[in-house]
XYZ file of C-alpha atoms in Angstrom:
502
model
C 0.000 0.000 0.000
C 1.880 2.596 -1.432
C 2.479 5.848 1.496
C 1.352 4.143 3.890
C 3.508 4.025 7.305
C 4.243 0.684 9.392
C 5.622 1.153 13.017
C 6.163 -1.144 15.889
C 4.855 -0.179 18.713
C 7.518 0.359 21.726
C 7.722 -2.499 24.357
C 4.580 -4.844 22.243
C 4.259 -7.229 19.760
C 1.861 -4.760 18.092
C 2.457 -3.406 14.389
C 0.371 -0.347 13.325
C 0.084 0.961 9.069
C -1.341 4.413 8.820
C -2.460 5.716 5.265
C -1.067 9.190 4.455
C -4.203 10.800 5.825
C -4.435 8.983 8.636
C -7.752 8.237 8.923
C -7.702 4.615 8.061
C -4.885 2.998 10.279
C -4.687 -1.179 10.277
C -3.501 -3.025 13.321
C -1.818 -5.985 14.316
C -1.876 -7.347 17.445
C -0.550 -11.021 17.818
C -1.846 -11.404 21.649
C -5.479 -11.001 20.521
C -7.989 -13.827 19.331
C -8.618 -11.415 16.567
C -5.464 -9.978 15.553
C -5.839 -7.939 12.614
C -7.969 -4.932 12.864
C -9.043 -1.845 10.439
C -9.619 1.278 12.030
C -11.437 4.058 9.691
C -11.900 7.716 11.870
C -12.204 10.478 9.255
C -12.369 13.085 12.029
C -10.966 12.834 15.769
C -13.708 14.800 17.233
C -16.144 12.323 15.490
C -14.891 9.087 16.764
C -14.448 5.876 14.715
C -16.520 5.912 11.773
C -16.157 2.005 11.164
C -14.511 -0.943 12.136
C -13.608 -4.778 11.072
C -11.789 -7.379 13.040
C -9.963 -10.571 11.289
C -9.196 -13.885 13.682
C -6.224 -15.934 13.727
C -6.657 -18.228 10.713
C -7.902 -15.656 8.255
C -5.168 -16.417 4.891
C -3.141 -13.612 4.314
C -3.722 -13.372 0.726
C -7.283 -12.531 1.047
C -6.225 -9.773 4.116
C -3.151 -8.509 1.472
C -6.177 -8.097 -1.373
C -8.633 -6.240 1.052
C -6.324 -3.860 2.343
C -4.691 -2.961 -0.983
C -8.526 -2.991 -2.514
C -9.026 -0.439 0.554
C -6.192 1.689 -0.758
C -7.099 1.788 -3.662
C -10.631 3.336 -2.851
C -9.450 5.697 -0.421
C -6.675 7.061 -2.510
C -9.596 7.939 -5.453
C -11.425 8.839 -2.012
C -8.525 11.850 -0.867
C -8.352 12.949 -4.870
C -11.966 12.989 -5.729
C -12.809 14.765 -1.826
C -15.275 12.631 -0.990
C -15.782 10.419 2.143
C -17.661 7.634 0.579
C -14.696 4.848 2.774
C -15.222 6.293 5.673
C -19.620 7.457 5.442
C -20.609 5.206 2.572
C -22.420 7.284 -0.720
C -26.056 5.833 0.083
C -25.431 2.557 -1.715
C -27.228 -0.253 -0.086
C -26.315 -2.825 2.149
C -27.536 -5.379 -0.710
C -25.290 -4.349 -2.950
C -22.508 -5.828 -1.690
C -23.679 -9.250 -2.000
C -24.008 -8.974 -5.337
C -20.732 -10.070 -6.454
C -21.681 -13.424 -4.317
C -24.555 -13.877 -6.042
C -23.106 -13.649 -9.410
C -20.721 -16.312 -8.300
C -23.667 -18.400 -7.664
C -23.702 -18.397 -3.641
C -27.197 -18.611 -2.254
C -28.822 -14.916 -1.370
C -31.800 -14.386 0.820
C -33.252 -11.444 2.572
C -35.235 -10.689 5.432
C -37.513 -8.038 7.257
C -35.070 -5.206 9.093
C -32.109 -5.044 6.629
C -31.582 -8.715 7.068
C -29.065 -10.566 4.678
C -27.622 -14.353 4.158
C -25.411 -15.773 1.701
C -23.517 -18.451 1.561
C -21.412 -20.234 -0.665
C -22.147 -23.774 -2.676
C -19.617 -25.535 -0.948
C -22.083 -24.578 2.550
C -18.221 -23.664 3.799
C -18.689 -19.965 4.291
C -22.045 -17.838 5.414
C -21.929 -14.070 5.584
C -24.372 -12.359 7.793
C -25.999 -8.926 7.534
C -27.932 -8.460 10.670
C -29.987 -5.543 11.414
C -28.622 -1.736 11.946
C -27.247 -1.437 15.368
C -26.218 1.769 17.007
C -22.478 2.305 18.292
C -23.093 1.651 22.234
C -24.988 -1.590 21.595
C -22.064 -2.705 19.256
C -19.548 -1.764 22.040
C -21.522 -3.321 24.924
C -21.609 -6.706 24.020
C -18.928 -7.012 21.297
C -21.161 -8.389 18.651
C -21.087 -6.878 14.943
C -23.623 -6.369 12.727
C -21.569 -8.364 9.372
C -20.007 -11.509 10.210
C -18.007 -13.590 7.572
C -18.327 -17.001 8.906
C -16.006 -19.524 6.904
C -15.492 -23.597 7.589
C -16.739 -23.221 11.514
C -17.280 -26.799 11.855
C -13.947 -27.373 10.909
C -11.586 -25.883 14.075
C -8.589 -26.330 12.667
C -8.929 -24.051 9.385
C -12.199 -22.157 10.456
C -12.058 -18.075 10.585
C -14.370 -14.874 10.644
C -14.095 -11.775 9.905
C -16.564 -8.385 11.196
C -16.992 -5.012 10.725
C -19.755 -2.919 12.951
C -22.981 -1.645 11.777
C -21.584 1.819 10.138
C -19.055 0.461 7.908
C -20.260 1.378 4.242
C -21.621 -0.758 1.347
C -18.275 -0.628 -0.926
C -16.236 -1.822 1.784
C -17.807 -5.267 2.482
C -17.858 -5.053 -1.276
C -14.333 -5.288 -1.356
C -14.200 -7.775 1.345
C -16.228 -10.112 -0.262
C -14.298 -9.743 -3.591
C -11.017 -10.807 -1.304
C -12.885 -13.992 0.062
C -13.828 -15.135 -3.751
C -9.803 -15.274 -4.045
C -9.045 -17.406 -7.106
C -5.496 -18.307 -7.145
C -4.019 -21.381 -5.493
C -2.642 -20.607 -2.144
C 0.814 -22.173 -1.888
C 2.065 -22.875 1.810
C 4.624 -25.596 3.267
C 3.497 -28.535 4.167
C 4.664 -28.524 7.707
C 2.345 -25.507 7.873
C -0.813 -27.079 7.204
C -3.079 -28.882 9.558
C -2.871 -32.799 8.975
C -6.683 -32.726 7.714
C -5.928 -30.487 4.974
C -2.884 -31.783 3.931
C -4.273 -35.059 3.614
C -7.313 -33.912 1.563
C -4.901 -32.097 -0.403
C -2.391 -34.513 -1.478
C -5.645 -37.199 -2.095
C -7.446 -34.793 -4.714
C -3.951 -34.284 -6.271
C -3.546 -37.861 -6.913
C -7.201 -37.769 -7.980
C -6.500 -35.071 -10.544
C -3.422 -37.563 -12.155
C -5.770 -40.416 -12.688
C -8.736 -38.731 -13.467
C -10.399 -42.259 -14.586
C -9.936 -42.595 -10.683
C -11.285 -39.687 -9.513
C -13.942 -39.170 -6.552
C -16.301 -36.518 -5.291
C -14.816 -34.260 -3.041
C -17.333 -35.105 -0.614
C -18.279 -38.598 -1.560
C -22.681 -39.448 0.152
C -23.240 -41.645 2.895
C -24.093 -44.443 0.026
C -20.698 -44.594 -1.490
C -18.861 -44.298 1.583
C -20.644 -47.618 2.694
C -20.573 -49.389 -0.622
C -16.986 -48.561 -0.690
C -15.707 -49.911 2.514
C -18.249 -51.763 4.675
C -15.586 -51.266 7.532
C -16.534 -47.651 7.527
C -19.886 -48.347 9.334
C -18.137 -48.504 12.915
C -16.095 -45.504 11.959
C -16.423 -41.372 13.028
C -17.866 -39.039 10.698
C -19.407 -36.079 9.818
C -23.050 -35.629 8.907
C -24.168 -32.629 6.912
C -26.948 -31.504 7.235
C -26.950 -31.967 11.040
C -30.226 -31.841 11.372
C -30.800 -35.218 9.118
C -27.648 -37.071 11.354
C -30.317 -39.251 13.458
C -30.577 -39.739 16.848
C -27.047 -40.407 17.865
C -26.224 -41.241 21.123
C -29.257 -40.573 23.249
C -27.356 -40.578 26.276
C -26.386 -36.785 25.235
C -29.765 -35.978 25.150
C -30.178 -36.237 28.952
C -26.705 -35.275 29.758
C -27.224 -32.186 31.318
C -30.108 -33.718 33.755
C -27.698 -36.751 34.649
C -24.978 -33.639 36.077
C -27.483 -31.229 37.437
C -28.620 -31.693 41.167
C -31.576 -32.571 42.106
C -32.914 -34.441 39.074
C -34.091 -37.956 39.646
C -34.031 -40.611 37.207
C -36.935 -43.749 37.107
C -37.821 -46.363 34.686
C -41.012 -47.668 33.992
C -42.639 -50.783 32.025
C -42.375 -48.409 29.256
C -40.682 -45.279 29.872
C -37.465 -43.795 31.830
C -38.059 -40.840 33.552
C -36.512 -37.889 34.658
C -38.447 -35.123 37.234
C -36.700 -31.918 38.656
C -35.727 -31.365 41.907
C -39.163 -28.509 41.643
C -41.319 -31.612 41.060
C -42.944 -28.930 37.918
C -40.980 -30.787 35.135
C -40.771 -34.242 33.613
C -38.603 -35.782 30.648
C -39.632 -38.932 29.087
C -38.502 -41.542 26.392
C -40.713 -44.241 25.540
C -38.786 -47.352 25.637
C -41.426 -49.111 24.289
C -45.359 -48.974 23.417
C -48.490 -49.267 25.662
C -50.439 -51.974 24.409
C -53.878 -50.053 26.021
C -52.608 -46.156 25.863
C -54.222 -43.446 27.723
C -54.283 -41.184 25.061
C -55.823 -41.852 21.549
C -52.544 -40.940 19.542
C -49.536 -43.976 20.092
C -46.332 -42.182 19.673
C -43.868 -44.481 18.567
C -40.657 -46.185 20.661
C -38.041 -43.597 21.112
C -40.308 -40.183 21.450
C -39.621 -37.923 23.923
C -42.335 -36.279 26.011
C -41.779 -33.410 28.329
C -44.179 -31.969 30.212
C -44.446 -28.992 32.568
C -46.737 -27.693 35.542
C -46.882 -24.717 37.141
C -47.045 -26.319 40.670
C -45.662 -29.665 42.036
C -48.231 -32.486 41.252
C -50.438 -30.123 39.620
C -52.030 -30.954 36.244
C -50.172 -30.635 33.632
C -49.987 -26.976 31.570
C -47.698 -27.814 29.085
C -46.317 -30.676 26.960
C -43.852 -31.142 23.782
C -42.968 -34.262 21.701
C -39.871 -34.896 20.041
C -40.541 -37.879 17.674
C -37.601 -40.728 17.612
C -35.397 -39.318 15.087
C -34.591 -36.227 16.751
C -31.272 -35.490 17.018
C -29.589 -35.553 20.480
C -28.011 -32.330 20.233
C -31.639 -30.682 19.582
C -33.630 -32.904 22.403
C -29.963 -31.859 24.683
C -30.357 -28.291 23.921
C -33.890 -28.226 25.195
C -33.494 -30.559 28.554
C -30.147 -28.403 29.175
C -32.141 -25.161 29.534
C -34.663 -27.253 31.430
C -31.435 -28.290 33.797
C -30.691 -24.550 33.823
C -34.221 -23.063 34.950
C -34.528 -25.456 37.407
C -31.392 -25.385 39.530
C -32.659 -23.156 42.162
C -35.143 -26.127 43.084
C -38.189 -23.709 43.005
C -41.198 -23.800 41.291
C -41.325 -20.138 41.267
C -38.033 -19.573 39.874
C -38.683 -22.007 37.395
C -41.076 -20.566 35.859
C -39.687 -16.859 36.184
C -36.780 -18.966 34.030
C -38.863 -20.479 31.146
C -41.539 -17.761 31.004
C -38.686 -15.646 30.260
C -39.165 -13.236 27.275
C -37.893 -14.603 23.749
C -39.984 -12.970 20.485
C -39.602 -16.376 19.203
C -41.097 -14.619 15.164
C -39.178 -11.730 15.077
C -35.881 -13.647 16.138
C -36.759 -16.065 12.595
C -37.562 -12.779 10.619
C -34.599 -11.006 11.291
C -32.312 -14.414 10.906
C -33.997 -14.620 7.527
C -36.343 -17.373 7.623
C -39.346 -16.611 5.070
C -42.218 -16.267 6.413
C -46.113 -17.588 4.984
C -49.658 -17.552 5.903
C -51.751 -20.715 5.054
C -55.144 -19.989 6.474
C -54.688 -20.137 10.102
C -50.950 -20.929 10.286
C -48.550 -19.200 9.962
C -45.057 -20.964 8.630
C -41.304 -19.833 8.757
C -39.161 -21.745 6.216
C -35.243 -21.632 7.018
C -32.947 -20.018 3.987
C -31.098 -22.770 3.225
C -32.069 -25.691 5.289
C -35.116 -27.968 4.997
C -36.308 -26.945 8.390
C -39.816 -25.234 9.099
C -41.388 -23.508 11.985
C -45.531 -23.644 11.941
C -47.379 -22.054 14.323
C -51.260 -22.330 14.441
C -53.753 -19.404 14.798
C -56.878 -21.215 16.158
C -57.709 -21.574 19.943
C -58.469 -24.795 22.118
C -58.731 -26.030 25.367
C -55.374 -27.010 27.371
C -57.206 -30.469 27.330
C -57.945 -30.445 23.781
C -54.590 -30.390 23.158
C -53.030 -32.425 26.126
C -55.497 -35.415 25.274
C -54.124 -34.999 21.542
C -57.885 -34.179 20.688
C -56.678 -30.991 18.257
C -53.276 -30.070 16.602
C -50.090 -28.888 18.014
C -49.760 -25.051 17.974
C -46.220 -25.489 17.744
C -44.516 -27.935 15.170
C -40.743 -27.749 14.264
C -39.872 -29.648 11.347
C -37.041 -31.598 9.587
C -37.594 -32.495 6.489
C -36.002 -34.874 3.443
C -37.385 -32.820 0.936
C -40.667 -31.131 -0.108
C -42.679 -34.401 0.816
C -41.012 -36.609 3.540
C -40.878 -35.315 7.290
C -37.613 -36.647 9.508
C -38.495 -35.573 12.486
C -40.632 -33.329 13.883
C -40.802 -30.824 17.771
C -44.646 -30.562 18.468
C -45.490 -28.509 21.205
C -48.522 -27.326 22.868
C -50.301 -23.461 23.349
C -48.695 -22.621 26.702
C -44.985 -24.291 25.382
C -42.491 -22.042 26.623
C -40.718 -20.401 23.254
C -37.365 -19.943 24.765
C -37.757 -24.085 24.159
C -38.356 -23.642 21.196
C -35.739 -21.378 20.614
C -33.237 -23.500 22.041
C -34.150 -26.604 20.009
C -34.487 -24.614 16.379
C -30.682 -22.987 17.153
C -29.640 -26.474 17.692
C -31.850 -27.622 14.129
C -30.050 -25.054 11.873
C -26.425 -25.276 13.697
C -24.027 -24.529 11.205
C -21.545 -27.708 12.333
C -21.823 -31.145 11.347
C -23.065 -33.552 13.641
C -20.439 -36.352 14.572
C -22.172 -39.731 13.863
C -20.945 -43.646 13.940
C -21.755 -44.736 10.449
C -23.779 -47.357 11.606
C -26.253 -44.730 13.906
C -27.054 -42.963 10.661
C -30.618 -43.812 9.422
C -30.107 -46.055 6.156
C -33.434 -43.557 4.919
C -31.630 -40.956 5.718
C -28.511 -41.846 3.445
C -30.048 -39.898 -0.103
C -30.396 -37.243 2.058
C -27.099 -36.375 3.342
C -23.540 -36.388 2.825
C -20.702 -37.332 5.297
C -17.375 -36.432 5.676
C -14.571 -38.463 7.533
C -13.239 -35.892 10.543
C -9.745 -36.593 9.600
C -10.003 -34.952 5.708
C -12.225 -31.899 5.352
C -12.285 -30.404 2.506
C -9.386 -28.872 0.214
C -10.898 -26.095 -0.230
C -10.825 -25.170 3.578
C -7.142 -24.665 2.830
C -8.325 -20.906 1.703
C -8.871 -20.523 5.472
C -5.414 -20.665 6.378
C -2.861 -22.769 8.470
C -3.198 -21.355 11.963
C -5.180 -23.256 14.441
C -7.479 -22.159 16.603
C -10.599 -22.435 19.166
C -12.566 -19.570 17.574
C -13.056 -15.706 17.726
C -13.833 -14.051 20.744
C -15.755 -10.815 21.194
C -13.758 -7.685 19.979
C -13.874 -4.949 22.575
C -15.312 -1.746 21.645
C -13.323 0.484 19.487
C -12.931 3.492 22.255
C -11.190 1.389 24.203
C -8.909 0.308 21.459
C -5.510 1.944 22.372
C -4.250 2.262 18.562
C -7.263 4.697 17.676
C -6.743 7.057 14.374
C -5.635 10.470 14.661
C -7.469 13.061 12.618
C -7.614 13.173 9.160
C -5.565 15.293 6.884
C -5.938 16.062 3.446
């Protein structure tokens, strides 16, 4: 970046580059979970205009193209006098997804400014969340655009965000830097053994191409290829079509907490809080003469809730056998958490707690339809659905299974077939709800033994050993790491801009 100035900072491992007007400075910190930084101020008196934070594993290359892309913009910036880098010039946020949609990654918008894309691959997602002032940004650490790339894969994953402010042309460039389309060339002592591994395989692949395999080869091959593969590890994607897994993580959290009790039954196995308010269920097997005039099938999970000990009943959701364990484990560990004072009361102050369960799926981008009297939210990219219905009935009505569920999550195979499905009744809390449709559309893959994934399932899905993700996760560098961490607010920042120049 041609006049720019690069100092060390006295007595740190920090390195700072000014631009010749100093108002965009760029920071590098090596002690930080997100060591590069961009810092645009074009007036001291005004504070930081914008700012983007880069963690650990980001590549270089695509860092070395952004920054001289930057340059380049606020050089014609300083000679045409405008301030478009550091204000923006009124283009919209959309805009800047555009060249990802010409490359063929998957757009979607939402209510509020909401934006998704992500790439074919399902490797990297970009996020455009809604308009968020300065002090909100700097209280919690969270930024409104977050570049989210390989995050179920530790040991290449990396993000990248800027806050709220930063203008259309700069994520513009950003996202022209992550469609980087030359080879990255590293050492191969530098790479993480899953890349290098992945790497070196689609290279021989690429000399016999009579030989050659997917890159990311469906359950069905996998199995057909090497029947030994069915006790092995792998990865399931989409995680919410990985099966049931090991069920014992579904009650994990109740097993650790105190207070919970655990009983089996002719036909169930129990577990009831230390409040006496809450119960957890799995049918091991099915009453011949049922007390209710729907049979759920071997393997459901019924929770139920009350607002007293022993009272009746208020509340009730079933989780039908295929469920994954990480969404029935996200719902029984908030259960776990509400009711660790041992309190009714405070149980309920816990799950009655305020979550605006269809604005949260708006702004994430879910699409959102009316069908007479439900309504349904449809995820962006995954076949997942959220239905809830309109009409009214009786807490009996719907606890003898005598009308339908006003809640229903579902996972689906495709247009027609249904995996699994969450129903719930009126008085359901939704922070439940909540917890188990954040564990549904998880961006990681669920870890599986071959042999625990549904043979129906198998069309569905594809699966990915753990030991050879991807090649083209080498993009994401050669650094490992545990993930970002929450950047503190820019006042507090230490290498802020001094006033601009011209």
């Amino acid at each position: 970046m041609e006049g720019w100035t690069t100092t060390a900072v006295r007595d740190t491992t920090r390195l700072v580059s000014e631009s010749p007007c100093m108002g965009m400075r760029v920071v590098y910190d090596p002690e930080r979970p997100e060591p590069w930084g961009v810092f645009a101020q074009r007036d001291l008196f005004e504070g930081i205009n914008w700012y983007g934070s880069f963690s650990r594993n980001c590549p270089p290359e695509i860092l070395h193209t952004f920054f001289a892309d930057l340059a380049d913009v606020l050089e014609r910036d300083v000679v045409a006098d405008t301030e478009a880098v550091f204000i923006g010039d009124g283009q919209p946020v959309a805009d800047a997804f555009q060249v990802l949609a010409a490359d063929g990654w998957k757009t979607t918008a939402a209510a509020h400014g909401t934006l998704r894309a992500a790439s074919n691959d399902g490797l990297v997602l970009v996020t455009a969340g809604a308009h968020r002032s300065q002090e909100e940004e700097s209280a919690d650490g969270a930024l409104r655009f977050v570049w989210s790339v390989a995050p179920g894969i530790p040991e290449v994953s990396w993000s990248a965000r800027f806050s709220s402010d930063t203008p259309a042309l700069v994520m513009a460039a950003f996202n022209r830097a992550v469609l980087y389309r030359e080879p990255l060339i590293r050492f191969t002592s530098s790479l993480p053994p899953e890349v290098l591994a992945r790497s070196q395989a689609e290279q021989d692949a690429a000399e016999r191409p009579t030989e050659c395999r997917p890159m990311m080869p469906k359950a069905t091959e996998l199995l057909a290829a090497s029947p030994g593969l069915a006790d092995s590890e792998v990865l399931v994607v989409p995680a919410h079509l990985a099966g049931p897994g090991d069920r014992g993580r579904a009650v994990s959290a109740l097993s650790r907490a105190n207070g919970w009790t655990t009983t089996s039954g002719a036909t169930a196995r129990f577990w009831d809080s230390p409040c006496a308010t809450i119960r957890v269920a799995q049918l091991l097997r099915t009453d011949p003469e049922p007390s209710y005039r729907v049979r759920p099938s071997e393997g459901t999970w019924i929770i139920t809730g009350a607002e007293e000990a022993l009272a009746a009943p208020l509340w009730q959701m079933h989780l039908s056998p295929q469920t994954p364990a990480e969404v029935v484990g996200a719902v029984t560990s908030f259960l776990a958490r509400a009711s660790a004072e041992g309190y009714p009361s405070a149980t309920r102050r816990a799950l009655n707690a305020h979550s605006s369960l269809s604005s949260n799926l708006v702004e994430g981008g879910w699409s959102r339809e009316e069908h007479g009297h439900t309504i349904r939210y449809t995820h962006p990219f995954l076949q997942v659905s959220y239905s809830r219905s309109l009409l009214s009935f009786s807490r009996h009505e719907e606890l003898d299974h005598n009308s339908p569920s006003t809640h229903l999550l579902a996972s689906r195979l495709d247009s027609r077939l249904t995996a699994w499905t969450l129903a719930g009744t009126t008085s359901t809390p939704h922070v439940l709800i909540s917890a188990a449709l954040e564990a549904a559309t998880a961006p990681e893959p669920a870890r599986r033994a071959q042999h625990t994934v549904p043979q129906q399932f198998l069309p569905f899905i594809r699966v990915l050993p753990p030991a050879a993700p991807r090649a083209s996760a080498a993009r994401s560098g050669t650094a490992r790491t545990t993930g970002p961490e929450s950047m503190p607010g820019a006042a507090a920042n230490p290498t802020t801009p001094r006033r601009r120049t011209r």
